Amino acid sequence: MRLLSIDTSTRGCSVAVHENGVLLAGYDLYTDKSSSAMLTTLMKNAVEHAGFALHDLDAVVVAKGPGSYTGLRVGASTAKGLCYALDKPLIAINTLEAMAHQVIPFFSGETLFCPMIDARRMEVYAAVFSSDGSVVQETKAIIMDEHSFGDLLKDRRVVFFGDGAAKCKALLADDSNAIFLNEEIRPSARTVGSLAFKSFTENNFEDLATFEPYYLKDFMSPPSRKAALTV
């Protein structure tokens, strides 16, 4: 089983190729505008590095969000286009769940894990997972304050990470059960592809015609400068 995975949930892009759950190739690029400019190049390089061609794939996997509206649109449209062109199924994986699986192996069993993606101002996209990967709190948009996650922190250690965790740290750093990682954890196609192995074996595929990224919030475009000048 050969899977090509794509993650463009935040700034930058990540591509990986797995065969039977084993990582064969992976590229992660975190620069401005890299999602649209470099994604197809990274996909081509990853597949060739793994030793086969696009038509050899069994499925395409995409990180469905939450995250950047533009980034998610780029990833979803690219993945759907590949699936239509190659006649392959599409698998979608929650971005926060994949982030959690980057960290879970490094902590003991009673710890909880809270990946966070910056949603601007004091808002984050977040979810909470246990050490076995099960969902403790569903993915949602949260406006952070000093009471956030208080119920979980009463008697459990919670690891906060991702580019939204800095907002949380400023509010919760004094709580001994709140753990903040020094290393920045970014969304990666490597763990997206790892999680997709189970989805493939269970035939858990998306409907190509109706699939949309998991935005959580409606896109809000800023008012144009021209409109502001005419008011």
mmCIF file of C-alpha atoms in Angstrom:
data_model
loop_
_atom_site.group_PDB
_atom_site.id
_atom_site.type_symbol
_atom_site.label_atom_id
_atom_site.label_comp_id
_atom_site.label_asym_id
_atom_site.label_seq_id
_atom_site.Cartn_x
_atom_site.Cartn_y
_atom_site.Cartn_z
ATOM 1 C CA MET A 1 0.000 0.000 0.000
ATOM 2 C CA ARG A 2 1.571 3.249 -1.172
ATOM 3 C CA LEU A 3 0.342 6.603 0.106
ATOM 4 C CA LEU A 4 1.287 10.144 -0.865
ATOM 5 C CA SER A 5 0.526 12.589 1.959
ATOM 6 C CA ILE A 6 0.214 16.379 1.804
ATOM 7 C CA ASP A 7 0.045 18.932 4.623
ATOM 8 C CA THR A 8 -0.418 22.634 3.884
ATOM 9 C CA SER A 9 -2.363 23.484 7.046
ATOM 10 C CA THR A 10 -0.079 26.364 8.043
ATOM 11 C CA ARG A 11 2.647 28.407 6.389
ATOM 12 C CA GLY A 12 4.808 26.134 4.283
ATOM 13 C CA CYS A 13 4.155 22.665 2.994
ATOM 14 C CA SER A 14 5.046 19.084 3.803
ATOM 15 C CA VAL A 15 4.962 15.962 1.632
ATOM 16 C CA ALA A 16 5.611 12.318 2.499
ATOM 17 C CA VAL A 17 5.419 8.895 0.880
ATOM 18 C CA HIS A 18 4.688 5.742 2.902
ATOM 19 C CA GLU A 19 4.600 2.119 1.831
ATOM 20 C CA ASN A 20 2.758 -0.298 4.136
ATOM 21 C CA GLY A 21 3.088 2.211 6.970
ATOM 22 C CA VAL A 22 6.838 2.748 6.524
ATOM 23 C CA LEU A 23 8.129 6.222 5.631
ATOM 24 C CA LEU A 24 10.079 6.121 2.351
ATOM 25 C CA ALA A 25 10.498 9.835 1.618
ATOM 26 C CA GLY A 26 9.562 13.142 3.199
ATOM 27 C CA TYR A 27 10.067 16.823 2.503
ATOM 28 C CA ASP A 28 9.195 19.726 4.812
ATOM 29 C CA LEU A 29 9.512 23.315 3.614
ATOM 30 C CA TYR A 30 8.620 26.255 5.851
ATOM 31 C CA THR A 31 9.051 29.470 3.884
ATOM 32 C CA ASP A 32 6.659 32.192 2.770
ATOM 33 C CA LYS A 33 4.367 31.174 -0.106
ATOM 34 C CA SER A 34 5.915 27.695 -0.259
ATOM 35 C CA SER A 35 2.510 25.960 -0.241
ATOM 36 C CA SER A 36 1.493 27.090 -3.695
ATOM 37 C CA ALA A 37 4.919 27.561 -5.235
ATOM 38 C CA MET A 38 6.692 24.361 -4.227
ATOM 39 C CA LEU A 39 4.048 21.756 -3.401
ATOM 40 C CA THR A 40 3.973 20.037 -6.793
ATOM 41 C CA THR A 41 7.776 19.970 -6.953
ATOM 42 C CA LEU A 42 8.028 18.370 -3.527
ATOM 43 C CA MET A 43 5.405 15.768 -4.439
ATOM 44 C CA LYS A 44 7.284 14.831 -7.607
ATOM 45 C CA ASN A 45 10.594 14.596 -5.736
ATOM 46 C CA ALA A 46 9.139 12.523 -2.888
ATOM 47 C CA VAL A 47 7.518 9.971 -5.206
ATOM 48 C CA GLU A 48 10.667 9.650 -7.311
ATOM 49 C CA HIS A 49 12.841 9.382 -4.202
ATOM 50 C CA ALA A 50 10.598 6.543 -2.975
ATOM 51 C CA GLY A 51 11.292 4.717 -6.244
ATOM 52 C CA PHE A 52 7.989 4.778 -8.092
ATOM 53 C CA ALA A 53 5.643 6.970 -10.133
ATOM 54 C CA LEU A 54 2.377 8.722 -9.310
ATOM 55 C CA HIS A 55 0.281 6.033 -10.978
ATOM 56 C CA ASP A 56 1.788 3.494 -8.545
ATOM 57 C CA LEU A 57 0.046 5.178 -5.597
ATOM 58 C CA ASP A 58 -2.866 3.488 -3.863
ATOM 59 C CA ALA A 59 -4.301 6.671 -2.311
ATOM 60 C CA VAL A 60 -3.645 10.349 -1.697
ATOM 61 C CA VAL A 61 -3.787 11.725 1.840
ATOM 62 C CA VAL A 62 -4.364 15.336 2.873
ATOM 63 C CA ALA A 63 -4.307 17.108 6.222
ATOM 64 C CA LYS A 64 -7.846 18.471 6.345
ATOM 65 C CA GLY A 65 -7.298 21.152 9.002
ATOM 66 C CA PRO A 66 -7.888 23.195 10.980
ATOM 67 C CA GLY A 67 -5.367 25.783 9.886
ATOM 68 C CA SER A 68 -4.794 28.511 7.331
ATOM 69 C CA TYR A 69 -7.757 28.981 5.000
ATOM 70 C CA THR A 70 -5.542 29.534 1.980
ATOM 71 C CA GLY A 71 -3.158 26.717 2.864
ATOM 72 C CA LEU A 72 -5.986 24.231 3.348
ATOM 73 C CA ARG A 73 -7.534 25.218 0.018
ATOM 74 C CA VAL A 74 -4.218 24.619 -1.743
ATOM 75 C CA GLY A 75 -3.747 21.198 -0.147
ATOM 76 C CA ALA A 76 -7.311 20.042 -0.719
ATOM 77 C CA SER A 77 -7.499 21.163 -4.327
ATOM 78 C CA THR A 78 -4.128 19.582 -5.130
ATOM 79 C CA ALA A 79 -5.046 16.290 -3.455
ATOM 80 C CA LYS A 80 -8.471 16.136 -5.131
ATOM 81 C CA GLY A 81 -6.959 16.939 -8.514
ATOM 82 C CA LEU A 82 -4.484 14.080 -8.138
ATOM 83 C CA CYS A 83 -7.222 11.683 -7.092
ATOM 84 C CA TYR A 84 -9.380 12.578 -10.091
ATOM 85 C CA ALA A 85 -6.453 12.342 -12.505
ATOM 86 C CA LEU A 86 -5.133 9.037 -11.148
ATOM 87 C CA ASP A 87 -8.502 7.512 -10.173
ATOM 88 C CA LYS A 88 -7.319 7.010 -6.593
ATOM 89 C CA PRO A 89 -9.203 7.412 -3.285
ATOM 90 C CA LEU A 90 -8.722 10.374 -0.951
ATOM 91 C CA ILE A 91 -8.013 10.081 2.780
ATOM 92 C CA ALA A 92 -8.287 13.122 5.092
ATOM 93 C CA ILE A 93 -6.582 13.365 8.502
ATOM 94 C CA ASN A 94 -7.150 15.957 11.236
ATOM 95 C CA THR A 95 -4.098 18.239 11.378
ATOM 96 C CA LEU A 96 -4.114 18.493 15.181
ATOM 97 C CA GLU A 97 -4.351 14.736 15.618
ATOM 98 C CA ALA A 98 -1.307 14.282 13.395
ATOM 99 C CA MET A 99 0.596 16.903 15.414
ATOM 100 C CA ALA A 100 -0.238 15.089 18.639
ATOM 101 C CA HIS A 101 1.268 11.876 17.321
ATOM 102 C CA GLN A 102 4.595 13.641 16.874
ATOM 103 C CA VAL A 103 4.769 14.186 20.647
ATOM 104 C CA ILE A 104 2.871 11.305 22.292
ATOM 105 C CA PRO A 105 5.749 8.752 22.177
ATOM 106 C CA PHE A 106 7.955 10.950 24.390
ATOM 107 C CA PHE A 107 5.721 11.115 27.476
ATOM 108 C CA SER A 108 4.227 8.744 30.041
ATOM 109 C CA GLY A 109 0.754 7.240 29.823
ATOM 110 C CA GLU A 110 -1.220 9.637 32.040
ATOM 111 C CA THR A 111 -0.219 12.776 30.145
ATOM 112 C CA LEU A 112 -2.628 14.685 27.911
ATOM 113 C CA PHE A 113 -1.602 16.406 24.688
ATOM 114 C CA CYS A 114 -2.915 19.699 23.334
ATOM 115 C CA PRO A 115 -1.686 20.735 19.880
ATOM 116 C CA MET A 116 -2.487 24.352 19.025
ATOM 117 C CA ILE A 117 -2.555 26.304 15.786
ATOM 118 C CA ASP A 118 -2.529 30.098 15.910
ATOM 119 C CA ALA A 119 -5.841 31.605 14.795
ATOM 120 C CA ARG A 120 -4.763 35.238 15.397
ATOM 121 C CA ARG A 121 -5.358 37.568 18.318
ATOM 122 C CA MET A 122 -5.919 35.411 21.435
ATOM 123 C CA GLU A 123 -7.658 32.616 19.544
ATOM 124 C CA VAL A 124 -6.257 29.166 18.770
ATOM 125 C CA TYR A 125 -7.450 25.995 17.097
ATOM 126 C CA ALA A 126 -6.925 23.214 19.616
ATOM 127 C CA ALA A 127 -7.852 19.687 20.632
ATOM 128 C CA VAL A 128 -6.804 17.398 23.479
ATOM 129 C CA PHE A 129 -5.701 13.785 23.102
ATOM 130 C CA SER A 130 -4.746 11.023 25.522
ATOM 131 C CA SER A 131 -1.570 8.964 25.263
ATOM 132 C CA ASP A 132 -3.332 6.306 23.179
ATOM 133 C CA GLY A 133 -4.432 8.938 20.649
ATOM 134 C CA SER A 134 -8.093 9.007 21.652
ATOM 135 C CA VAL A 135 -9.907 12.348 21.724
ATOM 136 C CA VAL A 136 -10.387 13.972 25.145
ATOM 137 C CA GLN A 137 -11.617 17.318 23.829
ATOM 138 C CA GLU A 138 -12.824 17.748 20.263
ATOM 139 C CA THR A 139 -11.191 20.168 17.842
ATOM 140 C CA LYS A 140 -12.501 23.703 18.282
ATOM 141 C CA ALA A 141 -11.586 27.386 18.167
ATOM 142 C CA ILE A 142 -10.760 28.707 21.644
ATOM 143 C CA ILE A 143 -10.272 32.288 22.831
ATOM 144 C CA MET A 144 -7.566 31.862 25.462
ATOM 145 C CA ASP A 145 -7.841 33.233 28.999
ATOM 146 C CA GLU A 146 -6.464 32.264 32.416
ATOM 147 C CA HIS A 147 -9.305 29.762 32.943
ATOM 148 C CA SER A 148 -8.725 27.825 29.716
ATOM 149 C CA PHE A 149 -8.082 24.092 30.321
ATOM 150 C CA GLY A 150 -8.476 24.572 34.080
ATOM 151 C CA ASP A 151 -10.627 21.459 34.420
ATOM 152 C CA LEU A 152 -7.958 19.262 32.811
ATOM 153 C CA LEU A 153 -5.021 20.824 34.641
ATOM 154 C CA LYS A 154 -6.490 20.102 38.081
ATOM 155 C CA ASP A 155 -5.143 16.566 38.185
ATOM 156 C CA ARG A 156 -3.432 15.826 34.851
ATOM 157 C CA ARG A 157 -0.304 17.005 33.105
ATOM 158 C CA VAL A 158 -1.097 18.643 29.768
ATOM 159 C CA VAL A 159 1.553 19.199 27.097
ATOM 160 C CA PHE A 160 0.890 22.294 24.971
ATOM 161 C CA PHE A 161 2.652 22.720 21.629
ATOM 162 C CA GLY A 162 2.307 24.178 18.152
ATOM 163 C CA ASP A 163 2.525 27.784 16.987
ATOM 164 C CA GLY A 164 -0.504 28.744 19.097
ATOM 165 C CA ALA A 165 1.006 27.528 22.371
ATOM 166 C CA ALA A 166 2.842 30.802 23.091
ATOM 167 C CA LYS A 167 -0.504 32.471 23.815
ATOM 168 C CA CYS A 168 -1.336 29.697 26.244
ATOM 169 C CA LYS A 169 2.063 29.841 27.946
ATOM 170 C CA ALA A 170 1.676 33.493 28.875
ATOM 171 C CA LEU A 171 -1.526 32.600 30.752
ATOM 172 C CA LEU A 172 -0.798 29.144 32.196
ATOM 173 C CA ALA A 173 2.962 28.995 32.738
ATOM 174 C CA ASP A 174 2.553 29.155 36.534
ATOM 175 C CA ASP A 175 0.506 25.950 36.626
ATOM 176 C CA SER A 176 2.800 23.033 37.463
ATOM 177 C CA ASN A 177 0.707 20.650 35.340
ATOM 178 C CA ALA A 178 1.100 22.770 32.201
ATOM 179 C CA ILE A 179 4.083 21.666 30.097
ATOM 180 C CA PHE A 180 5.382 23.709 27.177
ATOM 181 C CA LEU A 181 7.875 22.307 24.698
ATOM 182 C CA ASN A 182 10.995 24.251 23.787
ATOM 183 C CA GLU A 183 10.951 22.769 20.298
ATOM 184 C CA GLU A 184 8.379 24.080 17.831
ATOM 185 C CA ILE A 185 6.091 21.320 16.560
ATOM 186 C CA ARG A 186 4.764 21.993 13.070
ATOM 187 C CA PRO A 187 2.191 20.014 11.086
ATOM 188 C CA SER A 188 3.914 17.342 9.020
ATOM 189 C CA ALA A 189 2.854 14.983 6.242
ATOM 190 C CA ARG A 190 4.999 12.298 7.872
ATOM 191 C CA THR A 191 2.558 11.735 10.732
ATOM 192 C CA VAL A 192 -0.433 12.455 8.497
ATOM 193 C CA GLY A 193 0.671 9.531 6.341
ATOM 194 C CA SER A 194 1.296 7.294 9.341
ATOM 195 C CA LEU A 195 -2.253 7.818 10.607
ATOM 196 C CA ALA A 196 -3.665 7.230 7.127
ATOM 197 C CA PHE A 197 -2.481 3.606 7.171
ATOM 198 C CA LYS A 198 -5.401 2.637 9.427
ATOM 199 C CA SER A 199 -7.886 4.675 7.400
ATOM 200 C CA PHE A 200 -6.833 2.888 4.233
ATOM 201 C CA THR A 201 -7.180 -0.590 5.742
ATOM 202 C CA GLU A 202 -10.673 0.365 6.955
ATOM 203 C CA ASN A 203 -11.665 1.857 3.569
ATOM 204 C CA ASN A 204 -12.268 5.177 5.288
ATOM 205 C CA PHE A 205 -12.207 7.367 2.168
ATOM 206 C CA GLU A 206 -13.617 10.810 1.412
ATOM 207 C CA ASP A 207 -16.242 11.630 -1.203
ATOM 208 C CA LEU A 208 -14.231 13.557 -3.803
ATOM 209 C CA ALA A 209 -17.241 15.516 -5.003
ATOM 210 C CA THR A 210 -18.194 16.889 -1.594
ATOM 211 C CA PHE A 211 -14.950 16.949 0.410
ATOM 212 C CA GLU A 212 -14.008 20.308 1.896
ATOM 213 C CA PRO A 213 -11.219 21.195 4.349
ATOM 214 C CA TYR A 214 -12.025 21.500 8.052
ATOM 215 C CA TYR A 215 -11.960 25.292 8.372
ATOM 216 C CA LEU A 216 -13.740 25.624 11.751
ATOM 217 C CA LYS A 217 -14.480 29.271 10.917
ATOM 218 C CA ASP A 218 -15.720 31.091 7.838
ATOM 219 C CA PHE A 219 -13.074 32.927 5.845
ATOM 220 C CA MET A 220 -13.020 36.621 6.675
ATOM 221 C CA SER A 221 -11.292 38.732 4.036
ATOM 222 C CA PRO A 222 -10.041 42.185 5.044
ATOM 223 C CA PRO A 223 -11.849 45.176 3.511
ATOM 224 C CA SER A 224 -10.162 46.432 0.361
ATOM 225 C CA ARG A 225 -8.202 49.663 0.559
ATOM 226 C CA LYS A 226 -10.140 51.005 -2.403
ATOM 227 C CA ALA A 227 -13.467 50.423 -0.647
ATOM 228 C CA ALA A 228 -12.183 52.113 2.500
ATOM 229 C CA LEU A 229 -11.153 55.220 0.541
ATOM 230 C CA THR A 230 -14.592 55.594 -1.051
ATOM 231 C CA VAL A 231 -16.550 55.473 2.206
#
